[in-house]
GROMACS .gro file of C-alpha atoms in nm:
model
  336
    1MET     CA    1   1.275  -2.716   0.539
    2ARG     CA    2   0.933  -2.548   0.610
    3VAL     CA    3   0.755  -2.251   0.719
    4TYR     CA    4   0.453  -2.252   0.913
    5LEU     CA    5   0.225  -1.926   0.812
    6CYS     CA    6   0.032  -1.925   1.112
    7SER     CA    7  -0.300  -1.700   1.081
    8ASP     CA    8  -0.583  -1.853   1.304
    9PHE     CA    9  -0.960  -1.768   1.252
   10GLN     CA   10  -0.927  -1.694   0.877
   11HIS     CA   11  -1.318  -1.620   0.829
   12LEU     CA   12  -1.263  -1.347   1.052
   13ILE     CA   13  -0.962  -1.169   0.880
   14LYS     CA   14  -1.010  -1.269   0.516
   15GLU     CA   15  -1.142  -0.943   0.451
   16SER     CA   16  -0.914  -0.723   0.616
   17GLY     CA   17  -0.537  -0.604   0.557
   18VAL     CA   18  -0.419  -0.902   0.753
   19GLY     CA   19  -0.621  -1.163   0.535
   20ARG     CA   20  -0.474  -0.996   0.231
   21ALA     CA   21  -0.139  -0.977   0.388
   22ILE     CA   22  -0.096  -1.344   0.445
   23GLU     CA   23  -0.222  -1.410   0.065
   24HIS     CA   24   0.084  -1.197  -0.021
   25GLN     CA   25   0.322  -1.368   0.200
   26GLN     CA   26   0.203  -1.713   0.010
   27ILE     CA   27   0.287  -1.573  -0.315
   28ALA     CA   28   0.587  -1.418  -0.211
   29LEU     CA   29   0.735  -1.738  -0.041
   30GLU     CA   30   0.625  -1.931  -0.370
   31THR     CA   31   0.807  -1.700  -0.584
   32ALA     CA   32   1.124  -1.740  -0.361
   33GLY     CA   33   1.146  -2.125  -0.357
   34VAL     CA   34   1.061  -2.116   0.046
   35SER     CA   35   0.806  -2.436   0.128
   36HIS     CA   36   0.550  -2.344   0.347
   37THR     CA   37   0.226  -2.483   0.511
   38LEU     CA   38  -0.106  -2.319   0.635
   39SER     CA   39  -0.136  -2.614   0.874
   40SER     CA   40   0.016  -2.692   1.233
   41LYS     CA   41  -0.032  -3.064   1.159
   42GLU     CA   42   0.239  -3.051   0.900
   43PRO     CA   43   0.599  -3.065   1.013
   44PHE     CA   44   0.767  -2.699   0.994
   45ASP     CA   45   1.081  -2.557   1.112
   46ILE     CA   46   0.996  -2.175   1.142
   47ILE     CA   47   0.657  -2.056   1.250
   48HIS     CA   48   0.558  -1.698   1.099
   49ILE     CA   49   0.282  -1.563   1.308
   50ASN     CA   50   0.050  -1.345   1.158
   51THR     CA   51  -0.250  -1.306   1.420
   52ILE     CA   52  -0.287  -1.210   1.774
   53PHE     CA   53  -0.573  -1.460   1.881
   54PRO     CA   54  -0.506  -1.676   2.182
   55GLN     CA   55  -0.452  -1.997   1.977
   56SER     CA   56  -0.159  -1.779   1.801
   57TYR     CA   57   0.049  -1.701   2.147
   58LEU     CA   58  -0.025  -2.058   2.231
   59LYS     CA   59   0.133  -2.199   1.917
   60ALA     CA   60   0.443  -1.969   1.978
   61LYS     CA   61   0.478  -2.077   2.326
   62LYS     CA   62   0.485  -2.450   2.194
   63ALA     CA   63   0.697  -2.364   1.910
   64GLN     CA   64   0.939  -2.206   2.163
   65ARG     CA   65   0.931  -2.545   2.412
   66ASP     CA   66   1.020  -2.750   2.107
   67GLY     CA   67   1.296  -2.521   2.003
   68LYS     CA   68   1.162  -2.402   1.675
   69ALA     CA   69   1.225  -2.047   1.597
   70VAL     CA   70   0.958  -1.798   1.612
   71ILE     CA   71   0.835  -1.490   1.404
   72TYR     CA   72   0.591  -1.278   1.474
   73HIS     CA   73   0.451  -1.055   1.203
   74ALA     CA   74   0.348  -0.696   1.355
   75HIS     CA   75   0.041  -0.581   1.181
   76SER     CA   76  -0.136  -0.458   1.457
   77THR     CA   77  -0.020  -0.164   1.680
   78ILE     CA   78  -0.193   0.003   2.015
   79GLU     CA   79  -0.238   0.304   1.793
   80ASP     CA   80  -0.429   0.174   1.525
   81PHE     CA   81  -0.653  -0.038   1.742
   82LYS     CA   82  -0.791   0.318   1.886
   83ASN     CA   83  -1.100   0.457   1.722
   84SER     CA   84  -1.161   0.152   1.551
   85PHE     CA   85  -1.455  -0.028   1.704
   86PHE     CA   86  -1.721   0.054   1.988
   87PHE     CA   87  -1.523   0.076   2.292
   88ALA     CA   88  -1.193   0.053   2.157
   89ASN     CA   89  -1.011   0.322   2.306
   90ALA     CA   90  -1.134   0.194   2.669
   91LEU     CA   91  -1.018  -0.112   2.568
   92ALA     CA   92  -0.670   0.005   2.439
   93PRO     CA   93  -0.466  -0.058   2.753
   94LEU     CA   94  -0.564  -0.429   2.780
   95PHE     CA   95  -0.520  -0.478   2.413
   96GLY     CA   96  -0.190  -0.311   2.431
   97TRP     CA   97  -0.067  -0.536   2.723
   98TRP     CA   98  -0.177  -0.878   2.520
   99LEU     CA   99  -0.025  -0.768   2.229
  100LYS     CA  100   0.355  -0.686   2.376
  101LYS     CA  101   0.261  -1.046   2.549
  102CYS     CA  102   0.249  -1.187   2.194
  103TYR     CA  103   0.538  -1.024   2.040
  104LYS     CA  104   0.759  -1.103   2.340
  105THR     CA  105   0.738  -1.484   2.234
  106ALA     CA  106   0.934  -1.392   1.898
  107ASP     CA  107   1.278  -1.431   1.816
  108LEU     CA  108   1.232  -1.197   1.533
  109ILE     CA  109   0.945  -0.887   1.484
  110LEU     CA  110   0.888  -0.829   1.132
  111THR     CA  111   0.647  -0.501   1.051
  112PRO     CA  112   0.538  -0.327   0.712
  113SER     CA  113   0.687   0.012   0.759
  114ALA     CA  114   0.958   0.239   0.931
  115TYR     CA  115   0.666   0.394   1.119
  116SER     CA  116   0.520   0.094   1.273
  117LYS     CA  117   0.887  -0.029   1.368
  118SER     CA  118   0.895   0.318   1.578
  119LEU     CA  119   0.621   0.275   1.737
  120ILE     CA  120   0.685  -0.106   1.855
  121GLU     CA  121   1.013  -0.007   1.957
  122ASP     CA  122   0.824   0.231   2.210
  123TYR     CA  123   0.661  -0.086   2.370
  124HIS     CA  124   1.025  -0.197   2.509
  125ILE     CA  125   0.956  -0.549   2.399
  126HIS     CA  126   1.349  -0.588   2.354
  127ARG     CA  127   1.332  -0.839   2.060
  128PRO     CA  128   1.486  -0.741   1.708
  129ILE     CA  129   1.245  -0.576   1.457
  130GLU     CA  130   1.275  -0.555   1.076
  131VAL     CA  131   1.073  -0.390   0.834
  132VAL     CA  132   0.932  -0.583   0.548
  133SER     CA  133   0.660  -0.455   0.330
  134ASN     CA  134   0.334  -0.644   0.264
  135GLY     CA  135   0.429  -0.635  -0.087
  136ILE     CA  136   0.232  -0.616  -0.375
  137ASP     CA  137   0.134  -0.815  -0.720
  138LEU     CA  138   0.207  -0.601  -0.979
  139ASN     CA  139   0.091  -0.784  -1.258
  140TYR     CA  140  -0.252  -0.841  -1.108
  141TRP     CA  141  -0.397  -0.481  -1.092
  142ASN     CA  142  -0.517  -0.425  -1.409
  143SER     CA  143  -0.835  -0.419  -1.627
  144THR     CA  144  -0.993  -0.392  -1.945
  145GLU     CA  145  -1.247  -0.110  -2.066
  146GLU     CA  146  -1.510  -0.351  -2.117
  147GLU     CA  147  -1.457  -0.458  -1.731
  148VAL     CA  148  -1.486  -0.111  -1.637
  149LYS     CA  149  -1.802  -0.013  -1.857
  150GLN     CA  150  -1.953  -0.336  -1.684
  151PHE     CA  151  -1.838  -0.194  -1.351
  152LYS     CA  152  -2.019   0.157  -1.386
  153THR     CA  153  -2.331   0.004  -1.496
  154LYS     CA  154  -2.348  -0.227  -1.208
  155TYR     CA  155  -2.293   0.075  -0.968
  156GLY     CA  156  -2.548   0.268  -1.172
  157LEU     CA  157  -2.258   0.542  -1.282
  158GLU     CA  158  -2.262   0.717  -1.599
  159PRO     CA  159  -2.013   0.653  -1.852
  160ASP     CA  160  -1.818   0.981  -1.833
  161ALA     CA  161  -1.879   0.983  -1.457
  162LYS     CA  162  -1.608   1.118  -1.216
  163ILE     CA  163  -1.517   0.875  -0.943
  164ILE     CA  164  -1.405   0.921  -0.630
  165LEU     CA  165  -1.290   0.572  -0.470
  166SER     CA  166  -1.201   0.447  -0.112
  167VAL     CA  167  -1.146   0.126   0.034
  168GLY     CA  168  -1.146  -0.034   0.396
  169LEU     CA  169  -1.334  -0.102   0.709
  170GLN     CA  170  -1.599   0.147   0.755
  171ILE     CA  171  -1.478   0.298   1.061
  172LYS     CA  172  -1.362   0.620   1.216
  173ARG     CA  173  -0.974   0.566   1.213
  174LYS     CA  174  -0.996   0.501   0.809
  175GLY     CA  175  -1.136   0.841   0.757
  176ILE     CA  176  -1.493   0.783   0.660
  177LEU     CA  177  -1.638   1.076   0.844
  178ASP     CA  178  -1.414   1.313   0.617
  179PHE     CA  179  -1.526   1.107   0.318
  180VAL     CA  180  -1.895   1.171   0.363
  181GLU     CA  181  -1.812   1.544   0.409
  182MET     CA  182  -1.640   1.536   0.089
  183ALA     CA  183  -1.923   1.363  -0.083
  184LYS     CA  184  -2.143   1.627   0.040
  185GLN     CA  185  -1.901   1.945  -0.060
  186LEU     CA  186  -1.851   1.805  -0.379
  187PRO     CA  187  -2.171   1.664  -0.562
  188GLU     CA  188  -2.030   1.684  -0.884
  189TYR     CA  189  -1.832   1.381  -0.835
  190GLN     CA  190  -1.943   1.009  -0.734
  191PHE     CA  191  -1.829   0.869  -0.412
  192ILE     CA  192  -1.801   0.494  -0.339
  193TRP     CA  193  -1.646   0.320  -0.058
  194PHE     CA  194  -1.612  -0.039  -0.052
  195GLY     CA  195  -1.565  -0.232   0.263
  196TYR     CA  196  -1.802  -0.331   0.529
  197THR     CA  197  -1.810  -0.368   0.931
  198ASP     CA  198  -2.106  -0.493   1.136
  199PRO     CA  199  -2.289  -0.184   1.266
  200LYS     CA  200  -2.318  -0.326   1.595
  201LEU     CA  201  -1.980  -0.285   1.625
  202LEU     CA  202  -1.990   0.078   1.548
  203PRO     CA  203  -2.050   0.406   1.745
  204LYS     CA  204  -2.350   0.603   1.688
  205GLU     CA  205  -2.149   0.878   1.476
  206ILE     CA  206  -2.023   0.629   1.228
  207VAL     CA  207  -2.371   0.445   1.160
  208ALA     CA  208  -2.538   0.794   1.112
  209ALA     CA  209  -2.279   0.871   0.845
  210LEU     CA  210  -2.315   0.527   0.651
  211GLN     CA  211  -2.703   0.666   0.667
  212THR     CA  212  -2.632   0.961   0.467
  213ASP     CA  213  -2.849   1.017   0.180
  214LEU     CA  214  -2.684   1.169  -0.115
  215PRO     CA  215  -2.759   1.102  -0.483
  216ASN     CA  216  -2.347   1.089  -0.557
  217LEU     CA  217  -2.239   0.879  -0.229
  218GLN     CA  218  -2.264   0.471  -0.200
  219PHE     CA  219  -2.146   0.224   0.059
  220PRO     CA  220  -2.215  -0.103  -0.140
  221GLY     CA  221  -2.008  -0.304   0.093
  222TYR     CA  222  -1.730  -0.558   0.088
  223ILE     CA  223  -1.638  -0.674  -0.279
  224ASN     CA  224  -1.428  -0.991  -0.396
  225ARG     CA  225  -1.045  -0.888  -0.500
  226ASP     CA  226  -1.112  -0.939  -0.867
  227GLU     CA  227  -1.402  -0.682  -0.864
  228LEU     CA  228  -1.191  -0.441  -0.646
  229ARG     CA  229  -0.912  -0.451  -0.909
  230VAL     CA  230  -1.149  -0.302  -1.176
  231ALA     CA  231  -1.275  -0.065  -0.918
  232TYR     CA  232  -0.931   0.109  -0.897
  233GLN     CA  233  -0.904   0.115  -1.270
  234ALA     CA  234  -1.248   0.284  -1.297
  235ALA     CA  235  -1.184   0.546  -1.040
  236ASP     CA  236  -1.059   0.890  -1.122
  237LEU     CA  237  -0.918   0.936  -0.805
  238TYR     CA  238  -0.840   0.703  -0.467
  239VAL     CA  239  -0.848   0.869  -0.143
  240PHE     CA  240  -0.683   0.716   0.177
  241LEU     CA  241  -0.809   0.949   0.424
  242THR     CA  242  -0.711   0.693   0.692
  243HIS     CA  243  -0.547   0.838   1.060
  244GLU     CA  244  -0.351   0.565   1.122
  245GLU     CA  245  -0.179   0.270   0.958
  246THR     CA  246   0.117   0.033   0.987
  247GLU     CA  247   0.135   0.043   0.606
  248GLY     CA  248  -0.199   0.027   0.409
  249ILE     CA  249  -0.215  -0.252   0.165
  250VAL     CA  250  -0.482  -0.044  -0.031
  251LEU     CA  251  -0.251   0.225  -0.101
  252LEU     CA  252  -0.019  -0.029  -0.252
  253GLU     CA  253  -0.317  -0.162  -0.449
  254ALA     CA  254  -0.416   0.192  -0.594
  255LEU     CA  255  -0.081   0.278  -0.698
  256ALA     CA  256  -0.020  -0.077  -0.883
  257SER     CA  257  -0.335   0.041  -1.028
  258LYS     CA  258  -0.194   0.339  -1.145
  259THR     CA  259  -0.473   0.544  -0.998
  260ASN     CA  260  -0.431   0.891  -0.896
  261THR     CA  261  -0.401   0.901  -0.530
  262LEU     CA  262  -0.481   1.142  -0.249
  263VAL     CA  263  -0.356   1.061   0.124
  264ARG     CA  264  -0.381   1.200   0.452
  265ASP     CA  265  -0.048   1.351   0.559
  266LEU     CA  266   0.074   1.104   0.806
  267PRO     CA  267   0.449   0.997   0.923
  268VAL     CA  268   0.355   0.634   0.778
  269PHE     CA  269   0.334   0.779   0.430
  270SER     CA  270   0.670   0.955   0.483
  271ALA     CA  271   0.859   0.750   0.204
  272TYR     CA  272   0.583   0.893  -0.073
  273LYS     CA  273   0.723   1.248  -0.143
  274GLN     CA  274   0.398   1.477  -0.158
  275GLN     CA  275   0.362   1.608  -0.500
  276GLN     CA  276   0.614   1.372  -0.648
  277HIS     CA  277   0.451   1.024  -0.576
  278LEU     CA  278   0.127   1.098  -0.486
  279TYR     CA  279  -0.080   1.392  -0.303
  280LYS     CA  280  -0.121   1.458   0.063
  281GLY     CA  281  -0.378   1.693   0.286
  282LYS     CA  282  -0.461   1.714   0.636
  283THR     CA  283  -0.799   1.886   0.630
  284VAL     CA  284  -1.149   1.809   0.462
  285GLU     CA  285  -1.042   2.166   0.270
  286GLU     CA  286  -0.741   2.064   0.166
  287PHE     CA  287  -0.870   1.697   0.040
  288MET     CA  288  -1.132   1.881  -0.140
  289THR     CA  289  -0.904   2.132  -0.312
  290LEU     CA  290  -0.655   1.832  -0.413
  291ALA     CA  291  -0.922   1.631  -0.527
  292LYS     CA  292  -1.042   1.903  -0.780
  293GLY     CA  293  -0.717   1.997  -0.870
  294ILE     CA  294  -0.658   1.624  -0.959
  295ILE     CA  295  -0.963   1.507  -1.124
  296GLU     CA  296  -1.001   1.832  -1.368
  297GLY     CA  297  -0.636   1.814  -1.463
  298GLU     CA  298  -0.501   2.120  -1.282
  299LEU     CA  299  -0.268   1.929  -1.103
  300PRO     CA  300  -0.016   1.684  -1.280
  301SER     CA  301  -0.099   1.298  -1.278
  302LEU     CA  302   0.171   1.123  -1.065
  303VAL     CA  303   0.083   0.786  -1.143
  304GLU     CA  304   0.379   0.653  -1.303
  305GLN     CA  305   0.601   0.799  -1.034
  306GLY     CA  306   0.384   0.638  -0.754
  307TYR     CA  307   0.408   0.299  -0.956
  308GLU     CA  308   0.783   0.327  -0.978
  309VAL     CA  309   0.796   0.346  -0.604
  310VAL     CA  310   0.529   0.063  -0.512
  311ALA     CA  311   0.744  -0.151  -0.789
  312GLU     CA  312   1.015  -0.180  -0.512
  313ARG     CA  313   0.780  -0.354  -0.291
  314SER     CA  314   0.691  -0.624  -0.569
  315LEU     CA  315   0.603  -0.981  -0.389
  316PRO     CA  316   0.927  -1.152  -0.575
  317LYS     CA  317   1.150  -0.899  -0.372
  318ILE     CA  318   0.949  -0.962  -0.054
  319GLY     CA  319   1.001  -1.310  -0.095
  320GLU     CA  320   1.361  -1.287  -0.088
  321GLN     CA  321   1.364  -1.066   0.199
  322LEU     CA  322   1.147  -1.301   0.428
  323LYS     CA  323   1.371  -1.602   0.297
  324ASP     CA  324   1.701  -1.410   0.441
  325TYR     CA  325   1.504  -1.350   0.763
  326TYR     CA  326   1.411  -1.716   0.786
  327GLN     CA  327   1.803  -1.788   0.750
  328ILE     CA  328   1.914  -1.523   1.049
  329VAL     CA  329   1.633  -1.699   1.279
  330ASN     CA  330   1.746  -2.044   1.147
  331PRO     CA  331   2.081  -2.052   1.029
  332TYR     CA  332   2.029  -2.440   0.881
  333PHE     CA  333   1.706  -2.311   0.729
  334TYR     CA  334   1.725  -2.382   0.342
  335SER     CA  335   1.494  -2.331   0.053
  336GLU     CA  336   1.380  -2.617  -0.177
   0.00000   0.00000   0.00000
């Protein structure tokens, strides 16, 4: 029996968290021995949808008519749509209406965290909702000293430079304004943000922030997964200053890389204990104080503790969880 992992407009989402989540699902299902396809032209028994484009909705409705089970993976919420792109807040009610319409087609909704589950429950969709992390490939996130050296050379960094890294779309919700302010206040550290968003989609304050001219601040744009692997290893600190997430795959990547990590103190990160698994702050002042303490060794490194938590989200474990849910929506489903 086969699962159809449905994700439309791959070229639009490949650089996003949803794109990375789909890659993780493929690996997870392979480890669990679950046959899957990325094409609707092949026969399938369950459709597992990751996107909310009109084509995705129509495929869910057709699967319903054909008597096939529908699983919708809720990567998106109304809350994380806000403060993202130009006019996003004005469009949020319409986006919310469409989101609910898509999710209501599901026999089962999967979502990456307990926090995002609580948000979707408040939408009153009246569908069963379960939590499955996007997962992480623990074996991938490491690099050699030579790779790190080459990385620093490429980005004009001294061998002993102290690097503060962030990764994500260049939008307000991801905390880019606080990142720039930290760079202004901490000239002794090098700040690099990897990720790209078309400036035409951004409000003026974000465009202005991206044009900030500082000797210790870089916005190189999008980099591929292999170079990102080295970036985490090169960094002295990874900061995730996002204001809203459903899980945050980049956080899993940083923890799997055993990179010192600082996040904004949000409910979605409640599974990570403050000063036990990673560090949390709420204001730019707190972020700067914690960053200096971590980099200068005044605060203990928590990389091993953070790794232990993220190891519970390894892709083989996620594959088994997905297989269990497939068997719930289709009791006749079996893996190869």
